[in-house]
mmCIF file of C-alpha atoms in Angstrom:
data_model
loop_
_atom_site.group_PDB
_atom_site.id
_atom_site.type_symbol
_atom_site.label_atom_id
_atom_site.label_comp_id
_atom_site.label_asym_id
_atom_site.label_seq_id
_atom_site.Cartn_x
_atom_site.Cartn_y
_atom_site.Cartn_z
ATOM 1 C CA ALA E 1 0.784 4.351 7.758
ATOM 2 C CA GLY E 2 -2.109 2.547 8.862
ATOM 3 C CA TYR E 3 -5.634 3.217 9.567
ATOM 4 C CA ASN E 4 -5.033 4.306 13.249
ATOM 5 C CA ASN E 5 -1.384 3.638 13.571
ATOM 6 C CA SER E 6 2.177 4.036 12.089
ATOM 7 C CA PHE E 7 5.256 1.797 11.690
ATOM 8 C CA VAL E 8 8.715 2.202 10.973
ATOM 9 C CA ILE E 9 11.856 -0.227 9.944
ATOM 10 C CA LEU E 10 14.937 1.054 11.615
ATOM 11 C CA GLU E 11 18.270 0.765 9.891
ATOM 12 C CA ASN E 12 19.043 -2.452 12.138
ATOM 13 C CA ASP E 13 15.702 -4.133 10.613
ATOM 14 C CA THR E 14 13.694 -3.841 13.823
ATOM 15 C CA ILE E 15 10.223 -2.556 13.555
ATOM 16 C CA GLN E 16 8.658 -0.136 15.838
ATOM 17 C CA GLY E 17 4.940 0.862 15.775
ATOM 18 C CA TRP E 18 2.654 3.379 17.544
ATOM 19 C CA GLY E 19 -1.058 4.457 17.763
ATOM 20 C CA SER E 20 -3.800 2.005 18.261
ATOM 21 C CA ASN E 21 -3.305 -1.417 19.562
ATOM 22 C CA SER E 22 -7.089 -2.542 19.633
ATOM 23 C CA HIS E 23 -6.176 -5.967 17.935
ATOM 24 C CA GLN E 24 -2.380 -6.100 19.354
ATOM 25 C CA GLN E 25 -1.010 -4.472 16.174
ATOM 26 C CA LEU E 26 2.052 -2.967 18.091
ATOM 27 C CA SER E 27 2.929 -6.231 19.616
ATOM 28 C CA VAL E 28 5.592 -6.832 17.045
ATOM 29 C CA PRO E 29 6.801 -10.429 16.733
ATOM 30 C CA SER E 30 9.916 -11.225 18.649
ATOM 31 C CA GLU E 31 11.954 -11.881 15.564
ATOM 32 C CA PHE E 32 11.827 -8.205 14.856
ATOM 33 C CA ASN E 33 13.254 -7.083 18.173
ATOM 34 C CA HIS E 34 16.641 -6.163 18.167
ATOM 35 C CA SER E 35 17.668 -8.438 21.129
ATOM 36 C CA ASP E 36 16.709 -11.546 18.915
ATOM 37 C CA LEU E 37 18.308 -10.400 15.834
ATOM 38 C CA THR E 38 21.613 -12.124 16.642
ATOM 39 C CA THR E 39 19.940 -15.414 16.924
ATOM 40 C CA THR E 40 17.665 -15.357 13.768
ATOM 41 C CA LEU E 41 18.088 -15.593 10.341
ATOM 42 C CA ILE E 42 16.405 -12.141 9.331
ATOM 43 C CA LYS E 43 18.548 -10.421 6.885
ATOM 44 C CA ASN E 44 16.701 -7.578 5.641
ATOM 45 C CA VAL E 45 12.866 -6.226 6.310
ATOM 46 C CA GLU E 46 11.647 -5.031 3.022
ATOM 47 C CA LYS E 47 8.278 -3.554 3.709
ATOM 48 C CA ILE E 48 5.423 -3.213 6.383
ATOM 49 C CA SER E 49 1.797 -2.715 5.214
ATOM 50 C CA ILE E 50 -1.102 -1.905 7.520
ATOM 51 C CA GLY E 51 -4.701 -2.906 7.284
ATOM 52 C CA SER E 52 -7.672 -1.807 9.526
ATOM 53 C CA ASN E 53 -6.405 -3.968 12.403
ATOM 54 C CA HIS E 54 -3.611 -6.201 11.059
ATOM 55 C CA VAL E 55 0.099 -5.795 9.907
ATOM 56 C CA ILE E 56 2.111 -7.598 7.357
ATOM 57 C CA ALA E 57 5.898 -7.517 6.849
ATOM 58 C CA LEU E 58 7.930 -8.730 3.851
ATOM 59 C CA TYR E 59 11.371 -9.876 4.993
ATOM 60 C CA GLN E 60 14.436 -12.068 3.791
ATOM 61 C CA ASP E 61 16.751 -14.650 5.415
ATOM 62 C CA ASN E 62 20.311 -14.990 4.932
ATOM 63 C CA ASN E 63 19.723 -16.948 1.901
ATOM 64 C CA SER E 64 17.634 -14.524 0.205
ATOM 65 C CA ASN E 65 14.596 -16.271 0.882
ATOM 66 C CA THR E 66 11.183 -14.268 1.243
ATOM 67 C CA TYR E 67 8.731 -14.505 3.979
ATOM 68 C CA ILE E 68 5.522 -12.582 4.943
ATOM 69 C CA LYS E 69 4.779 -12.401 8.784
ATOM 70 C CA SER E 70 1.172 -11.166 9.859
ATOM 71 C CA TRP E 71 -0.109 -10.062 13.271
ATOM 72 C CA GLY E 72 -2.999 -8.293 14.754
ATOM 73 C CA SER E 73 -6.307 -9.490 13.750
ATOM 74 C CA TYR E 74 -4.793 -11.787 11.067
ATOM 75 C CA SER E 75 -2.387 -14.460 12.698
ATOM 76 C CA GLU E 76 0.654 -15.865 10.881
ATOM 77 C CA ASP E 77 -1.349 -19.008 10.070
ATOM 78 C CA THR E 78 -3.279 -17.099 7.708
ATOM 79 C CA VAL E 79 -0.405 -16.264 5.299
ATOM 80 C CA PRO E 80 -0.501 -18.984 2.253
ATOM 81 C CA MET E 81 2.366 -21.122 2.395
ATOM 82 C CA ASN E 82 5.246 -21.805 -0.269
ATOM 83 C CA LEU E 83 4.773 -18.507 -2.140
ATOM 84 C CA GLY E 84 8.082 -18.511 -3.610
ATOM 85 C CA VAL E 85 9.992 -15.242 -4.176
ATOM 86 C CA VAL E 86 7.853 -12.345 -2.943
ATOM 87 C CA LYS E 87 8.621 -8.874 -4.483
ATOM 88 C CA ASP E 88 6.090 -6.691 -2.865
ATOM 89 C CA ILE E 89 2.909 -6.790 -0.423
ATOM 90 C CA SER E 90 0.146 -4.570 0.161
ATOM 91 C CA ALA E 91 -2.712 -4.545 3.112
ATOM 92 C CA GLY E 92 -6.088 -3.442 2.412
ATOM 93 C CA SER E 93 -8.623 -2.895 5.044
ATOM 94 C CA LEU E 94 -9.339 -6.730 5.710
ATOM 95 C CA HIS E 95 -7.331 -8.303 2.773
ATOM 96 C CA ASN E 96 -3.805 -8.832 1.658
ATOM 97 C CA LEU E 97 -1.910 -8.867 -1.609
ATOM 98 C CA ALA E 98 1.351 -10.567 -2.459
ATOM 99 C CA LEU E 99 3.300 -9.788 -5.723
ATOM 100 C CA LEU E 100 5.469 -12.828 -6.768
ATOM 101 C CA ASN E 101 8.481 -12.749 -8.900
ATOM 102 C CA ASP E 102 6.853 -14.521 -11.890
ATOM 103 C CA GLY E 103 4.283 -11.635 -12.096
ATOM 104 C CA THR E 104 1.388 -13.344 -10.371
ATOM 105 C CA VAL E 105 -0.448 -12.083 -7.480
ATOM 106 C CA VAL E 106 -1.793 -14.033 -4.286
ATOM 107 C CA GLY E 107 -4.449 -12.557 -2.319
ATOM 108 C CA TRP E 108 -6.031 -13.814 1.189
ATOM 109 C CA GLY E 109 -8.127 -12.668 3.762
ATOM 110 C CA ASP E 110 -11.596 -11.089 3.472
ATOM 111 C CA ASN E 111 -13.012 -11.955 -0.061
ATOM 112 C CA GLN E 112 -16.639 -10.787 0.396
ATOM 113 C CA HIS E 113 -16.380 -8.647 -2.788
ATOM 114 C CA GLY E 114 -13.768 -10.521 -4.493
ATOM 115 C CA GLN E 115 -11.110 -7.890 -3.307
ATOM 116 C CA ALA E 116 -8.637 -10.511 -2.189
ATOM 117 C CA LYS E 117 -8.673 -13.319 -5.196
ATOM 118 C CA GLY E 118 -10.664 -11.591 -8.094
ATOM 119 C CA VAL E 119 -13.120 -13.805 -10.127
ATOM 120 C CA ALA E 120 -13.243 -17.424 -8.927
ATOM 121 C CA SER E 121 -11.915 -19.647 -11.520
ATOM 122 C CA SER E 122 -10.794 -23.215 -11.434
ATOM 123 C CA GLY E 123 -7.385 -23.759 -10.113
ATOM 124 C CA LEU E 124 -7.077 -19.832 -9.611
ATOM 125 C CA ALA E 125 -8.875 -18.027 -7.073
ATOM 126 C CA THR E 126 -9.506 -20.930 -4.438
ATOM 127 C CA GLY E 127 -8.293 -21.943 -1.004
ATOM 128 C CA VAL E 128 -9.526 -20.716 2.365
ATOM 129 C CA PHE E 129 -6.232 -18.805 3.061
ATOM 130 C CA GLY E 130 -5.360 -17.492 -0.498
ATOM 131 C CA GLY E 131 -5.182 -18.203 -4.088
ATOM 132 C CA ASN E 132 -3.765 -16.694 -7.273
ATOM 133 C CA VAL E 133 -5.568 -13.509 -8.370
ATOM 134 C CA SER E 134 -7.687 -13.860 -11.801
ATOM 135 C CA GLY E 135 -8.745 -11.004 -13.950
ATOM 136 C CA ALA E 136 -12.173 -9.950 -14.909
ATOM 137 C CA ALA E 137 -12.524 -12.585 -17.409
ATOM 138 C CA GLY E 138 -11.174 -15.453 -15.019
ATOM 139 C CA GLU E 139 -7.607 -15.407 -16.652
ATOM 140 C CA LEU E 140 -4.652 -15.586 -14.504
ATOM 141 C CA LEU E 141 -2.864 -12.326 -14.003
ATOM 142 C CA ASP E 142 0.911 -13.117 -14.472
ATOM 143 C CA ASP E 143 2.132 -9.887 -15.795
ATOM 144 C CA VAL E 144 1.840 -7.701 -12.974
ATOM 145 C CA THR E 145 4.759 -5.139 -11.830
ATOM 146 C CA ALA E 146 2.970 -3.282 -8.757
ATOM 147 C CA ILE E 147 -0.070 -3.799 -6.516
ATOM 148 C CA SER E 148 -2.050 -1.796 -4.220
ATOM 149 C CA ALA E 149 -4.860 -2.759 -1.967
ATOM 150 C CA GLY E 150 -7.699 -0.569 -0.975
ATOM 151 C CA GLY E 151 -10.705 -0.616 1.234
ATOM 152 C CA ASN E 152 -12.602 -3.498 -0.350
ATOM 153 C CA HIS E 153 -11.023 -3.471 -3.773
ATOM 154 C CA SER E 154 -7.580 -3.987 -5.212
ATOM 155 C CA LEU E 155 -5.261 -2.632 -7.977
ATOM 156 C CA ALA E 156 -2.499 -4.054 -10.177
ATOM 157 C CA LEU E 157 -0.176 -2.272 -12.787
ATOM 158 C CA ARG E 158 0.939 -4.592 -15.675
ATOM 159 C CA ASN E 159 3.962 -4.563 -17.635
ATOM 160 C CA ASP E 160 2.397 -2.945 -20.487
ATOM 161 C CA SER E 161 1.605 0.083 -18.150
ATOM 162 C CA GLY E 162 -2.041 -0.793 -18.014
ATOM 163 C CA VAL E 163 -3.970 -1.049 -14.917
ATOM 164 C CA VAL E 164 -6.477 -3.972 -13.581
ATOM 165 C CA ALA E 165 -8.769 -3.774 -10.759
ATOM 166 C CA TRP E 166 -10.983 -6.187 -8.948
ATOM 167 C CA GLY E 167 -13.296 -6.319 -5.812
ATOM 168 C CA SER E 168 -16.161 -3.817 -4.622
ATOM 169 C CA ASN E 169 -17.012 -1.551 -7.526
ATOM 170 C CA TYR E 170 -20.085 0.117 -6.066
ATOM 171 C CA THR E 171 -18.600 3.516 -6.420
ATOM 172 C CA ASN E 172 -16.954 2.630 -9.835
ATOM 173 C CA GLN E 173 -13.596 2.197 -8.284
ATOM 174 C CA CYS E 174 -12.756 -0.877 -10.241
ATOM 175 C CA THR E 175 -13.950 0.749 -13.517
ATOM 176 C CA ILE E 176 -10.642 1.805 -15.218
ATOM 177 C CA PRO E 177 -10.732 5.005 -17.165
ATOM 178 C CA SER E 178 -9.592 4.901 -20.684
ATOM 179 C CA SER E 179 -7.099 7.675 -19.920
ATOM 180 C CA ALA E 180 -5.233 5.115 -17.524
ATOM 181 C CA THR E 181 -2.569 4.065 -20.061
ATOM 182 C CA GLY E 182 1.192 4.542 -19.878
ATOM 183 C CA VAL E 183 0.976 4.288 -15.945
ATOM 184 C CA VAL E 184 3.926 4.247 -13.827
ATOM 185 C CA GLN E 185 2.363 4.346 -10.275
ATOM 186 C CA ILE E 186 -0.747 3.519 -8.653
ATOM 187 C CA SER E 187 -2.345 3.788 -5.340
ATOM 188 C CA ALA E 188 -5.520 2.581 -3.976
ATOM 189 C CA GLY E 189 -7.748 4.420 -1.390
ATOM 190 C CA LEU E 190 -10.663 3.596 0.760
ATOM 191 C CA ASN E 191 -12.934 3.689 -2.355
ATOM 192 C CA HIS E 192 -11.081 5.598 -4.831
ATOM 193 C CA ASN E 193 -7.745 5.365 -6.814
ATOM 194 C CA LEU E 194 -5.028 7.367 -8.257
ATOM 195 C CA ALA E 195 -2.662 6.582 -11.039
ATOM 196 C CA LEU E 196 0.349 8.497 -12.234
ATOM 197 C CA ARG E 197 1.150 8.375 -16.023
ATOM 198 C CA GLU E 198 4.818 8.656 -17.441
ATOM 199 C CA ASP E 199 3.837 11.935 -18.922
ATOM 200 C CA GLY E 200 3.075 13.279 -15.281
ATOM 201 C CA VAL E 201 -0.530 13.348 -15.713
ATOM 202 C CA VAL E 202 -2.647 12.365 -12.683
ATOM 203 C CA ILE E 203 -5.718 10.199 -13.187
ATOM 204 C CA ALA E 204 -8.361 9.517 -10.435
ATOM 205 C CA TRP E 205 -11.604 7.469 -10.199
ATOM 206 C CA GLY E 206 -14.082 5.938 -7.976
ATOM 207 C CA ASP E 207 -15.975 7.585 -4.917
ATOM 208 C CA ASN E 208 -15.908 11.457 -5.269
ATOM 209 C CA GLY E 209 -18.060 12.170 -2.295
ATOM 210 C CA LEU E 210 -15.520 14.506 -0.819
ATOM 211 C CA GLY E 211 -13.826 15.573 -3.953
ATOM 212 C CA GLN E 212 -11.049 13.063 -3.942
ATOM 213 C CA VAL E 213 -11.164 12.491 -7.755
ATOM 214 C CA ASP E 214 -11.358 15.899 -8.617
ATOM 215 C CA VAL E 215 -7.779 16.309 -9.910
ATOM 216 C CA PRO E 216 -6.431 19.760 -9.611
ATOM 217 C CA SER E 217 -6.233 21.483 -13.152
ATOM 218 C CA GLY E 218 -2.589 21.558 -13.017
ATOM 219 C CA LEU E 219 -2.296 17.891 -12.470
ATOM 220 C CA SER E 220 -4.504 16.877 -15.205
ATOM 221 C CA VAL E 221 -2.173 17.732 -17.897
ATOM 222 C CA PRO E 222 1.352 16.558 -18.573
ATOM 223 C CA ASN E 223 3.513 17.852 -15.894
ATOM 224 C CA ALA E 224 7.163 16.942 -15.648
ATOM 225 C CA GLU E 225 7.219 18.274 -11.894
ATOM 226 C CA ILE E 226 4.844 15.396 -10.578
ATOM 227 C CA SER E 227 7.015 12.671 -8.710
ATOM 228 C CA GLY E 228 4.475 10.588 -7.021
ATOM 229 C CA VAL E 229 0.873 9.992 -5.829
ATOM 230 C CA ALA E 230 -0.918 8.579 -2.892
ATOM 231 C CA THR E 231 -4.280 8.029 -1.416
ATOM 232 C CA ALA E 232 -5.316 8.617 2.137
ATOM 233 C CA GLY E 233 -8.601 7.162 2.884
ATOM 234 C CA ASN E 234 -10.959 9.594 1.126
ATOM 235 C CA ALA E 235 -8.196 12.187 0.370
ATOM 236 C CA SER E 236 -5.625 12.357 -2.397
ATOM 237 C CA LEU E 237 -2.017 13.588 -2.606
ATOM 238 C CA ALA E 238 0.671 14.283 -4.950
ATOM 239 C CA TRP E 239 4.260 15.690 -4.609
ATOM 240 C CA THR E 240 6.636 17.117 -6.872
ATOM 241 C CA VAL E 241 10.305 16.716 -7.580
ATOM 242 C CA SER E 242 11.163 19.573 -5.584
ATOM 243 C CA GLY E 243 9.241 18.237 -2.513
ATOM 244 C CA SER E 244 6.006 20.300 -2.516
ATOM 245 C CA ILE E 245 2.806 18.571 -1.578
ATOM 246 C CA ILE E 246 -0.384 18.900 -3.285
ATOM 247 C CA GLN E 247 -3.676 17.712 -1.456
ATOM 248 C CA TRP E 248 -7.186 17.395 -2.518
ATOM 249 C CA GLY E 249 -10.530 15.921 -1.193
ATOM 250 C CA GLY E 250 -11.055 14.489 2.322
ATOM 251 C CA PRO E 251 -12.961 16.021 5.186
ATOM 252 C CA GLN E 252 -12.869 19.640 5.612
ATOM 253 C CA ASN E 253 -11.381 19.368 9.040
ATOM 254 C CA SER E 254 -8.732 16.930 7.873
ATOM 255 C CA LYS E 255 -5.213 17.690 9.322
ATOM 256 C CA ILE E 256 -3.819 16.243 6.092
ATOM 257 C CA LYS E 257 -4.924 19.562 4.400
ATOM 258 C CA THR E 258 -2.240 21.032 6.361
ATOM 259 C CA ALA E 259 0.842 20.470 4.480
ATOM 260 C CA PRO E 260 4.121 20.183 6.266
ATOM 261 C CA SER E 261 6.699 22.990 5.905
ATOM 262 C CA TYR E 262 9.632 20.864 4.706
ATOM 263 C CA ASP E 263 10.597 19.187 1.384
ATOM 264 C CA ILE E 264 9.822 15.457 1.044
ATOM 265 C CA LYS E 265 10.653 12.724 -1.310
ATOM 266 C CA ASN E 266 8.009 10.243 -0.540
ATOM 267 C CA ILE E 267 4.679 9.882 1.405
ATOM 268 C CA TYR E 268 3.089 6.909 3.023
ATOM 269 C CA CYS E 269 -0.483 7.490 3.792
ATOM 270 C CA GLY E 270 -2.841 5.930 6.165
ATOM 271 C CA LEU E 271 -6.695 6.421 6.620
ATOM 272 C CA GLU E 272 -6.270 10.045 7.828
ATOM 273 C CA HIS E 273 -2.768 10.601 8.339
ATOM 274 C CA CYS E 274 0.619 10.638 6.448
ATOM 275 C CA ILE E 275 4.229 9.774 7.039
ATOM 276 C CA SER E 276 6.766 11.552 4.866
ATOM 277 C CA THR E 277 10.352 10.058 4.303
ATOM 278 C CA ASN E 278 13.531 10.927 2.977
ATOM 279 C CA ILE E 279 13.231 14.812 4.043
ATOM 280 C CA SER E 280 15.789 16.516 1.756
ATOM 281 C CA GLY E 281 15.560 20.029 3.578
ATOM 282 C CA MET E 282 13.720 22.165 5.790
ATOM 283 C CA ARG E 283 11.784 25.290 4.773
ATOM 284 C CA SER E 284 11.412 26.571 8.192
ATOM 285 C CA GLU E 285 13.031 25.759 11.374
ATOM 286 C CA GLY E 286 12.030 22.849 13.504
ATOM 287 C CA VAL E 287 11.753 19.294 13.805
ATOM 288 C CA PRO E 288 9.527 17.396 11.263
ATOM 289 C CA VAL E 289 6.282 16.236 12.485
ATOM 290 C CA LEU E 290 3.665 13.732 11.182
#
């Protein structure tokens, strides 16, 4: 789910999108069209991530080599070369992150707030089209297990279950709270963040202009029922193992506040909309809708 559009990966590894096409985001590159799959080396499209006006996709060839394709406002030639094995990608508003197999992170795109590359350090956060991300002290981040790019900031989860953030901090979205320990999942929103701890506690910090970091009381204590969290622009969501959705924050007229009437196992959030996947069972008759 992107800012004003949505994408899906089909079982045959083709990509389809709908919504805004202001920067040709829906012009999916030819190698992801079904008619071309028999003549290309694409084996598996692993992930799509959408920024404000661009799209990035992570895929493999038949030899399990990984590649990143970018289109929309950021063309393919902006993607750093020779990244090695890429485990994950995440697109922010105008920047991108790639998590590599060795635990390092590479960022590229808009770096006005340091959101792409972190603190500039010799040999680290350099290069026009990307560089290894460095931490607050300028050290190389080399123990990262998960990434999430927000509006003008970025989050990473380290292998000790700690969280690190870099980029814009004008709403304290990069000031990690002391309670963010034992974290198993992170999600960066427009100017706020969510983290899910291993004990089921949901942590939120950053911009609270619309109540997006006012975690409901039932989620601020250990809760074995919480399965995941996701940010949607200025809203926050959590879901339970049974498929229920809990939402807080965001504009009062936001349609996100109307939770769907079917059980879900995962949610992907854009700026003001969500896509739910792995639907396990209907609570009422009808076809699931976005």
